[in-house]
Amino acid sequence: MPGRIEDYALIGDLFSCALVGRDGSIDWMCLPRFDSPACFAGLLGTPDNGHWQIAPVSGGQATRRRYRGDTLILETEWDTPDGTVRVIDFMPERGDAADVVRIIEGVSGRVPMRLDLKLRFDYGRVIPWMRRIGDHLTGIAGPDSVWLRSPIELEGRDFAHRATFVVCEGDSLPFVCTWHPSHLPAPRDVDPYEALQGTERFWTDWARHCTYDGRYRDAVVRSLATLKALTFEPTGGIIAAATTSLPEAVGGVRNWDYRFCWLRDATMTLEALLRSGYRDEAKAWRAWLMRAVAGEPQDLQIMYGVAGERRLEEYELDWLPGYEDSRPVRVGNSASKQLQLDVFGEVADSLFLALNSGIQPERHAWSLQRALTGFLEEHWGDPDEGLWEVRGPRRQFVHSKVMTWVAVDRAVRMIETFDRQGPLDKWRALRDEIHREVCAKGFDSDRGTFTQSYGSKELDAALLLIPRVGFLPPDDPRVVGTVEAIQRELTVDGFVERYQTGEQEHDVDGLPGREGAFLACSFWLAGALQQIGRVDEARELFKRLLGLRNDVGLLAEEYDPRLRRQVGNFPQAFSHVPLVLTAYDLEGHDGIRRPRAGL
């Protein structure tokens, strides 16, 4: 069985990544891109679906592990009765091919070790043809080939390759696993020690650019490094998570593919990068956004592939049993076809934020923004599936309406602040109309809170963003009432759920079962508490949230307070981005000037 979700650490090369367990096993790796079929898919089944383990013969979880400094170089150590051994895992910067380097170091004594390699292409379905070519063990199937350079002899049996050996104090044994298109000549060998030095230099230099210097620096830098690791370097696109189908409820059906780029993340991600001094990454993300959304407004999607691909067809991998029997395992995401009006606000807010921060606009950015705003003139009142991609009936979600207001407000501000040309009076009137309707139809005056949708009594954690986007000021009684209602009715053990889920037929998302507390929403609550002046509560909640990170500082999508474990896809950008922003807010950093209500 795979480990707990929080038992994994991330390594990557800005094209793809791998998850390494505390037991020394790589149980998830997709090559050559984040969204490619996995060649190690044991995370979603068993080791027979593909894994690569290096660990002491005595087995067990590592005694300790850490990232080397601020890098993405993972060091895992075991103390055994025979001595101590260390495994260093990393992926060097992408050259001609994709490499994974694992270096075993003998720290003390003489430690018996074992290696178990099971290559399975196409998400654990295809057993490759294995052969020896020179000093490499090579696995080939269809378009894929993997070349393993090993300092020890591996024995092949039962469609796997294994070895046992002894590591003594002072020993250093490097293994290099390289993915390469099967039709090309053998890839060039990488010097593992030069690659280690280069990788450490790259990440150390990158981390030095972080401008945050507050009390939460370790958490902020690790979150930013995670965000960087989830970036597809050729395009600047940032995926939501490294995995697919890790369950939001263990054993349930809420299992989705998150290896794509969501527009909902755009503004907060951009703000986190800009506030931290990473202007190049912010510009690359903005450039990806512009390319992805180019076209007719009615064709705007909520998510795209890492290069801006629009076809993200969803299908199920019925040969995989799923993480802890959480079925189905899905690839692709049919939510890409949904109507979510909030993304219009995310795009407009991102464009305004970038320009307001001194990033020069794309040549056709204003033409695109005008077209998007023009589309909303006719369609802002339409029901949609909302921020959370519900698979139930469309509704008049309040958050969606607030974000259409944001889209029109930012268009107005572009005209007022940056002298863009557009129908200023018309859009001012539209902005006021949306605001009036939301306050009239989306607010429950009896309970003193905004609701999930018009006429509903349900709550939605996305309403915590109302003051952040400037729809109403933080001290407005309606904002305070909403924050308090969410804190009272949507928290479990102090952590925030997105909305109420259960078995009732009327549930908004149309899915059975419950889910964990959504970590981004819990960070939003900490930020909202700070905004309404309850700073001590905000700091206490933020401290508890930091305590949920695993031993190397990573967070999944959700936390299950009942099981006391992380759930959902991992690591999740949408958890780490609000961590960064909340840390800035709690430290009182001025940072980026965000639009405020009434300004």
XYZ file of C-alpha atoms in Angstrom:
599
model
C 0.000 0.000 0.000
C 1.199 3.567 -0.632
C 1.982 5.795 2.315
C -0.215 8.514 3.691
C -0.446 11.549 1.469
C 1.600 13.575 3.937
C 4.330 10.906 3.840
C 5.489 12.168 0.440
C 7.976 14.807 -0.613
C 8.268 16.527 -3.987
C 11.212 16.674 -6.355
C 11.031 18.236 -9.818
C 12.790 19.877 -12.758
C 10.193 22.508 -13.818
C 8.871 20.182 -16.528
C 7.656 17.335 -14.374
C 8.039 15.980 -10.859
C 8.052 12.896 -8.661
C 6.756 12.018 -5.194
C 9.129 10.231 -2.808
C 7.733 8.436 0.234
C 9.196 8.228 3.723
C 9.943 4.579 2.932
C 12.303 5.594 0.119
C 9.898 4.723 -2.675
C 9.104 6.908 -5.677
C 5.430 6.040 -6.111
C 4.400 8.737 -8.594
C 6.224 10.149 -11.577
C 4.886 11.398 -14.909
C 7.325 11.949 -17.785
C 8.165 13.964 -19.788
C 5.519 16.493 -18.541
C 3.398 16.946 -15.459
C 0.337 15.722 -17.367
C 2.033 12.797 -19.140
C 1.067 9.212 -18.294
C 2.821 7.996 -15.162
C 5.662 5.487 -15.341
C 5.444 5.022 -11.556
C 1.778 4.894 -10.496
C 1.982 2.878 -7.298
C 0.484 5.859 -5.445
C -2.865 5.029 -7.040
C -2.691 1.303 -6.471
C 0.084 -1.040 -5.413
C 3.816 -1.340 -6.126
C 2.857 -3.541 -9.076
C 1.564 -0.371 -10.744
C 5.095 1.010 -10.737
C 7.560 2.238 -8.142
C 11.279 2.602 -7.422
C 12.337 1.958 -3.859
C 15.771 2.339 -2.295
C 15.808 1.618 1.438
C 17.512 -0.448 4.156
C 16.720 -4.161 4.100
C 15.281 -3.706 7.590
C 12.600 -1.491 6.003
C 10.411 0.993 7.796
C 9.914 4.716 7.640
C 12.890 7.054 7.483
C 14.231 8.331 10.781
C 14.347 11.888 9.424
C 14.330 13.772 6.161
C 14.656 17.340 4.988
C 15.190 19.505 1.980
C 18.751 20.718 1.704
C 18.440 24.377 2.638
C 15.923 26.162 0.432
C 16.386 23.712 -2.450
C 14.276 20.897 -3.862
C 17.009 18.367 -3.037
C 15.568 15.778 -0.655
C 17.753 14.063 1.943
C 16.299 10.975 3.657
C 18.122 9.188 6.477
C 17.599 5.889 8.264
C 19.215 4.962 11.574
C 19.424 1.153 11.666
C 21.033 -1.332 14.090
C 23.854 -1.647 11.549
C 24.476 2.055 10.981
C 23.072 5.149 9.286
C 22.453 5.637 5.583
C 21.304 8.627 3.549
C 19.523 8.798 0.172
C 19.669 12.070 -1.784
C 16.896 12.519 -4.357
C 16.568 15.289 -6.934
C 15.787 16.102 -10.536
C 18.430 18.302 -12.201
C 17.562 21.090 -14.603
C 16.188 19.608 -17.795
C 18.785 19.088 -20.503
C 18.374 16.762 -23.452
C 16.228 14.404 -21.388
C 14.461 14.082 -18.031
C 16.641 12.721 -15.237
C 16.044 11.505 -11.700
C 19.178 11.155 -9.591
C 19.353 9.085 -6.396
C 22.631 8.998 -4.471
C 23.107 6.604 -1.549
C 25.613 7.757 1.064
C 26.984 5.656 3.900
C 26.998 7.811 7.027
C 28.133 5.195 9.561
C 28.446 1.433 9.936
C 27.599 -1.142 7.266
C 23.932 -0.996 6.243
C 22.331 -3.766 4.138
C 20.252 -2.101 1.412
C 17.722 -3.174 -1.193
C 16.548 -1.711 -4.466
C 13.246 -2.590 -6.116
C 12.386 -1.178 -9.548
C 9.080 -1.776 -11.336
C 8.625 0.272 -14.481
C 5.031 0.480 -15.675
C 4.180 2.886 -18.473
C 0.732 4.361 -19.176
C -0.345 4.723 -15.537
C 0.711 1.246 -14.458
C -0.837 -0.647 -17.356
C 2.077 -1.369 -19.717
C 5.013 -3.587 -18.738
C 8.024 -2.459 -20.802
C 10.490 -4.595 -22.674
C 13.604 -4.629 -20.471
C 17.121 -5.208 -21.787
C 20.718 -4.232 -21.105
C 22.401 -1.794 -23.482
C 26.002 -1.111 -22.503
C 26.047 -0.097 -18.839
C 22.336 0.788 -18.838
C 19.221 -1.150 -17.967
C 16.643 -0.008 -20.494
C 12.858 -0.291 -20.524
C 10.969 0.435 -23.747
C 7.276 0.425 -24.640
C 5.691 2.464 -27.426
C 6.928 6.074 -27.339
C 8.607 5.748 -23.936
C 12.020 4.571 -22.869
C 13.707 4.719 -19.479
C 17.441 4.244 -19.051
C 18.834 3.332 -15.624
C 22.549 3.729 -14.938
C 23.400 1.781 -11.805
C 26.690 1.116 -9.966
C 25.416 -2.322 -8.923
C 24.041 -5.291 -10.829
C 20.261 -5.695 -10.791
C 18.538 -9.049 -11.150
C 15.398 -9.250 -13.268
C 12.537 -11.521 -12.218
C 8.735 -11.344 -12.017
C 8.681 -8.276 -14.289
C 10.811 -6.303 -11.830
C 14.489 -5.633 -11.135
C 15.964 -5.984 -7.678
C 19.255 -5.937 -5.833
C 20.585 -6.248 -2.298
C 23.930 -4.776 -1.334
C 25.814 -3.222 1.585
C 26.630 0.468 1.998
C 29.590 1.269 4.240
C 30.587 4.514 5.886
C 32.013 6.845 3.250
C 30.414 5.016 0.305
C 28.564 6.979 -2.365
C 26.492 5.096 -4.935
C 24.770 7.166 -7.646
C 21.781 5.984 -9.695
C 20.503 7.970 -12.662
C 17.123 7.210 -14.256
C 16.494 8.971 -17.572
C 13.319 9.197 -19.650
C 13.860 9.563 -23.387
C 11.684 9.163 -26.520
C 12.102 5.552 -27.577
C 12.770 6.360 -31.243
C 15.825 8.512 -30.508
C 19.415 7.392 -29.863
C 20.506 6.761 -26.297
C 20.448 9.897 -24.103
C 23.642 11.538 -22.988
C 24.802 10.459 -19.549
C 24.516 12.990 -16.733
C 27.276 13.284 -14.156
C 25.271 12.844 -10.922
C 27.643 14.849 -8.740
C 27.909 17.779 -11.120
C 24.112 17.642 -11.428
C 23.810 17.767 -7.630
C 25.991 20.858 -7.421
C 24.139 22.548 -10.265
C 20.734 21.781 -8.765
C 21.754 23.102 -5.357
C 23.153 26.254 -6.933
C 19.993 26.827 -8.982
C 17.552 26.554 -6.070
C 19.765 28.432 -3.608
C 20.169 31.334 -6.023
C 16.438 31.300 -6.742
C 15.496 31.417 -3.050
C 17.766 34.401 -2.449
C 15.424 36.554 -4.523
C 12.606 36.164 -2.001
C 11.903 39.531 -0.399
C 9.946 38.177 2.575
C 11.907 38.497 5.828
C 9.264 37.947 8.515
C 8.788 35.341 11.211
C 7.241 32.823 8.818
C 10.130 32.842 6.342
C 10.730 29.058 6.266
C 7.070 28.355 5.490
C 6.877 31.140 2.898
C 10.050 30.137 1.034
C 9.080 26.467 1.000
C 5.645 27.368 -0.333
C 7.165 29.562 -3.039
C 9.633 26.805 -3.965
C 6.696 24.413 -4.244
C 4.921 26.877 -6.498
C 8.071 27.149 -8.596
C 8.326 23.352 -8.764
C 4.757 23.185 -10.116
C 5.632 25.613 -12.918
C 6.025 24.343 -16.485
C 9.094 26.345 -17.410
C 8.622 26.487 -21.202
C 5.280 28.309 -20.919
C 5.084 29.721 -17.378
C 1.899 27.759 -16.646
C 1.467 26.675 -13.004
C -0.413 23.444 -12.343
C -2.801 23.107 -9.418
C -1.135 19.950 -8.067
C 1.290 17.214 -9.035
C -1.231 14.375 -8.910
C -4.533 13.049 -10.093
C -7.261 11.302 -8.113
C -5.908 11.569 -4.586
C -9.263 11.554 -2.790
C -10.951 14.428 -1.026
C -12.539 11.722 1.137
C -10.620 8.466 1.545
C -12.544 5.646 -0.112
C -14.889 8.055 -1.908
C -15.504 9.220 -5.471
C -14.338 12.842 -5.160
C -11.176 12.147 -7.115
C -10.049 14.606 -9.796
C -7.092 15.321 -12.050
C -5.375 18.540 -10.933
C -2.363 18.527 -13.278
C -3.722 21.534 -15.168
C -3.706 25.314 -14.814
C -6.771 26.952 -13.263
C -7.758 30.555 -13.898
C -9.229 30.727 -10.385
C -5.634 30.681 -9.062
C -4.482 33.510 -11.311
C -4.772 36.647 -9.209
C -3.637 35.173 -5.901
C -0.711 33.397 -7.534
C 0.329 36.566 -9.325
C 0.088 38.555 -6.107
C 2.137 36.016 -4.144
C 4.895 36.062 -6.767
C 4.962 39.854 -7.055
C 4.952 40.447 -3.300
C 7.852 38.015 -2.937
C 10.031 39.636 -5.600
C 9.578 37.031 -8.342
C 8.722 39.334 -11.211
C 10.046 37.011 -13.935
C 7.785 34.203 -12.750
C 4.873 36.640 -12.441
C 5.420 37.878 -15.988
C 5.659 34.308 -17.290
C 2.407 33.361 -15.508
C 0.663 36.465 -16.886
C 1.977 35.646 -20.383
C 0.659 32.078 -20.099
C -2.694 33.471 -18.989
C -2.926 35.790 -21.976
C -2.106 33.045 -24.472
C -4.458 30.552 -22.869
C -7.530 32.793 -22.797
C -6.994 34.355 -26.236
C -10.017 33.926 -28.480
C -13.726 34.546 -28.270
C -15.065 35.397 -24.781
C -17.699 32.681 -24.954
C -14.903 30.111 -25.337
C -13.189 31.073 -22.086
C -12.451 27.960 -20.001
C -11.850 27.633 -16.295
C -8.652 25.616 -16.814
C -6.132 24.779 -19.508
C -3.200 22.460 -20.073
C 0.328 23.497 -19.178
C 0.877 24.870 -22.681
C -2.644 26.286 -22.935
C -4.329 23.158 -24.309
C -8.117 23.305 -24.270
C -9.060 19.654 -24.732
C -8.834 18.021 -21.306
C -11.161 15.087 -21.894
C -11.946 13.133 -18.742
C -11.784 9.337 -18.638
C -11.292 6.625 -16.042
C -8.385 4.210 -15.533
C -10.274 1.096 -14.504
C -7.129 -1.021 -14.078
C -6.003 1.105 -11.106
C -7.654 0.351 -7.739
C -7.168 3.934 -6.545
C -5.491 5.402 -3.509
C -6.748 3.341 -0.547
C -9.548 2.009 -2.801
C -10.750 5.492 -3.737
C -12.380 4.986 -7.103
C -12.602 5.968 -9.870
C -9.130 7.081 -10.925
C -9.641 9.898 -13.405
C -7.421 11.463 -16.050
C -8.447 14.747 -17.636
C -11.110 16.979 -16.162
C -14.559 17.513 -17.640
C -15.017 20.584 -15.434
C -13.015 22.343 -18.143
C -16.289 22.510 -20.089
C -18.220 24.213 -17.286
C -19.444 27.780 -17.214
C -17.835 29.608 -14.306
C -18.393 33.329 -14.489
C -15.888 34.010 -11.714
C -12.986 33.379 -14.120
C -13.829 36.608 -15.963
C -13.116 38.441 -12.728
C -9.910 36.495 -12.128
C -8.562 37.375 -15.561
C -9.493 41.064 -15.261
C -8.105 41.294 -11.731
C -4.829 39.682 -12.844
C -4.405 42.099 -15.740
C -5.079 45.100 -13.506
C -2.798 43.809 -10.745
C 0.062 43.193 -13.166
C -0.226 46.634 -14.728
C -0.614 48.303 -11.342
C 2.599 46.549 -10.254
C 4.624 47.900 -13.137
C 4.538 44.871 -15.456
C 4.126 46.182 -18.966
C 0.913 45.052 -20.654
C 0.690 42.578 -23.490
C -0.018 44.315 -26.754
C -3.604 43.111 -27.084
C -4.437 42.814 -23.360
C -6.921 45.680 -23.302
C -8.688 44.472 -26.447
C -9.148 41.094 -24.778
C -10.353 42.666 -21.533
C -12.840 44.837 -23.402
C -14.210 41.780 -25.177
C -14.562 39.860 -21.926
C -16.345 42.771 -20.255
C -18.624 43.129 -23.265
C -19.560 39.458 -22.954
C -20.514 39.990 -19.314
C -22.854 42.821 -20.260
C -25.191 40.150 -21.626
C -24.303 37.143 -19.480
C -23.414 38.265 -15.951
C -26.880 37.262 -14.778
C -26.610 33.681 -16.050
C -26.478 30.792 -13.558
C -23.231 28.809 -13.561
C -21.389 25.948 -11.888
C -19.457 28.275 -9.593
C -15.929 28.370 -8.249
C -16.028 24.843 -6.857
C -16.957 23.143 -10.159
C -20.084 21.564 -8.771
C -21.576 18.759 -10.822
C -25.111 19.545 -9.772
C -27.503 22.037 -11.441
C -26.304 25.532 -12.286
C -27.168 28.208 -9.744
C -26.894 31.925 -9.123
C -23.752 31.635 -7.029
C -22.995 34.781 -5.038
C -19.239 34.443 -5.418
C -19.642 34.203 -9.196
C -21.695 37.393 -9.196
C -19.146 39.160 -6.988
C -16.431 38.219 -9.460
C -18.429 39.528 -12.413
C -18.541 42.780 -10.448
C -14.743 42.520 -10.119
C -14.397 42.063 -13.875
C -16.416 45.205 -14.618
C -14.795 47.159 -11.756
C -11.291 46.413 -13.039
C -12.306 47.471 -16.545
C -13.564 50.754 -15.108
C -10.319 51.216 -13.185
C -8.258 50.511 -16.302
C -10.020 53.438 -17.981
C -9.805 55.717 -14.953
C -6.229 54.876 -13.924
C -4.445 53.943 -17.130
C -6.344 55.996 -19.683
C -7.718 53.043 -21.608
C -10.548 53.680 -24.054
C -13.970 52.235 -23.292
C -17.630 52.970 -22.396
C -16.875 54.300 -18.922
C -20.373 55.493 -17.985
C -21.969 52.295 -19.244
C -19.631 50.077 -17.265
C -19.945 52.195 -14.139
C -23.690 51.734 -14.331
C -23.291 47.984 -14.893
C -20.934 47.721 -11.936
C -23.480 49.465 -9.715
C -26.287 47.238 -10.997
C -24.407 44.033 -10.180
C -23.497 45.368 -6.739
C -27.093 46.235 -5.915
C -28.393 42.861 -7.029
C -25.802 40.877 -5.061
C -26.523 42.857 -1.892
C -30.289 42.457 -2.382
C -30.504 38.810 -3.477
C -27.332 37.282 -2.064
C -27.599 38.564 1.495
C -29.677 36.947 4.234
C -30.671 39.886 6.424
C -32.199 37.617 9.079
C -28.868 35.873 9.677
C -26.661 38.802 8.722
C -24.604 36.908 6.145
C -24.128 36.503 2.439
C -25.191 33.078 1.201
C -23.890 30.578 -1.313
C -26.495 31.398 -3.943
C -29.563 33.582 -4.364
C -32.389 32.408 -2.121
C -30.219 29.793 -0.399
C -29.604 29.390 3.311
C -26.296 27.618 2.673
C -22.911 29.244 3.175
C -19.812 29.194 0.987
C -16.234 29.807 2.130
C -15.514 31.740 -1.075
C -17.567 34.573 0.453
C -14.549 35.252 2.679
C -12.950 36.887 -0.359
C -15.544 39.681 -0.580
C -13.386 42.251 1.241
C -10.175 41.064 -0.419
C -11.467 41.799 -3.926
C -12.842 45.171 -2.830
C -16.564 44.434 -3.148
C -17.181 45.732 0.394
C -14.805 47.117 3.030
C -13.719 44.784 5.855
C -15.545 46.808 8.522
C -18.901 46.590 6.747
C -21.352 44.770 9.074
C -22.328 42.461 6.219
C -18.712 41.357 5.841
C -18.239 40.874 9.577
C -21.488 38.906 9.762
C -20.433 36.666 6.892
C -17.032 35.935 8.414
C -18.626 35.081 11.743
C -21.295 32.886 10.133
C -18.698 30.901 8.200
C -16.569 30.549 11.291
C -19.618 29.313 13.188
C -21.254 27.024 10.605
C -18.583 25.854 8.141
C -15.749 24.904 10.459
C -14.868 21.457 11.745
C -12.384 21.472 14.601
C -11.624 25.060 13.614
C -10.857 24.294 9.946
C -13.060 25.552 7.131
C -15.059 23.424 4.707
C -15.872 24.893 1.288
C -19.591 24.318 1.778
C -21.776 21.740 3.457
C -21.605 18.266 1.949
C -23.357 15.066 2.851
C -25.743 12.451 1.568
C -28.797 14.643 1.031
C -30.268 14.703 -2.451
C -30.305 18.500 -2.469
C -26.545 18.815 -1.995
C -25.225 21.480 -4.296
C -22.382 19.491 -5.842
C -24.430 16.447 -6.833
C -21.904 14.022 -5.285
C -22.249 11.566 -2.394
C -20.220 11.701 0.793
C -18.320 14.389 2.614
C -14.894 15.903 2.070
C -12.165 17.337 4.246
C -11.641 20.948 5.249
C -10.323 22.935 2.296
C -7.011 24.406 3.363
C -7.189 27.483 1.129
C -10.497 28.390 2.773
C -8.942 28.056 6.215
C -6.171 30.448 5.186
C -8.852 32.784 3.812
C -10.560 32.745 7.194
C -7.294 33.674 8.898
C -6.906 36.551 6.451
C -10.512 37.669 6.889
C -10.201 37.604 10.682
C -7.140 39.811 10.397
C -8.995 42.198 8.096
C -11.922 42.631 10.484
C -9.558 43.326 13.372
C -9.487 39.961 15.145
C -5.733 39.645 14.764
C -5.034 37.304 17.685
C -7.558 34.775 16.355
C -6.056 35.121 12.891
C -2.562 34.403 14.161
C -3.716 31.423 16.187
C -5.522 29.889 13.203
C -2.511 30.523 10.951
C -0.269 28.803 13.494
C -2.565 25.759 13.524
C -2.575 25.660 9.736
C 1.223 25.753 9.599
C 1.170 22.813 11.975
C -0.658 20.728 9.374
C 2.297 20.822 6.977
C 4.212 17.600 6.696
C 7.801 17.227 7.878
C 9.160 18.904 4.719
C 6.628 21.749 4.706
C 4.084 20.539 2.125
C 0.289 20.703 2.075
C -2.352 18.793 0.169
C -5.660 20.263 -0.951
C -7.582 19.418 2.214
C -7.272 18.220 5.794
C -9.621 15.687 7.334
C -10.102 16.690 11.003
C -11.832 13.371 11.731
C -8.984 11.214 10.420
C -6.344 13.824 11.269
C -4.585 13.465 7.948
C -4.138 15.331 4.675
C -6.419 14.449 1.780
C -6.800 15.544 -1.822
C -4.213 16.149 -4.501
C -0.674 16.901 -3.383
C 1.139 19.195 -3.081
C -1.545 21.773 -3.800
C -0.626 25.208 -5.145
C -3.978 26.571 -4.002
C -3.003 25.746 -0.405
C 0.497 27.213 -0.557
C -0.434 30.486 -2.303
C -2.836 31.711 0.438
C -0.268 30.594 3.019
C 2.164 33.081 1.484
C -0.403 35.880 1.235
C -1.681 35.367 4.785
C 1.871 35.458 6.130
C 2.370 38.824 4.443
C -0.934 40.144 5.766
C -0.245 39.048 9.334
C 3.197 40.645 9.216
C 1.693 43.941 8.083
C 3.691 44.067 4.855
C 2.316 46.735 2.546
C 3.168 44.755 -0.549
C 0.955 45.104 -3.615
C -1.723 47.780 -3.667
C -4.992 45.888 -4.061
C -8.188 47.730 -5.062
C -10.246 48.698 -2.021
C -13.972 49.173 -1.767
C -15.069 52.699 -2.547
C -11.784 53.681 -4.203
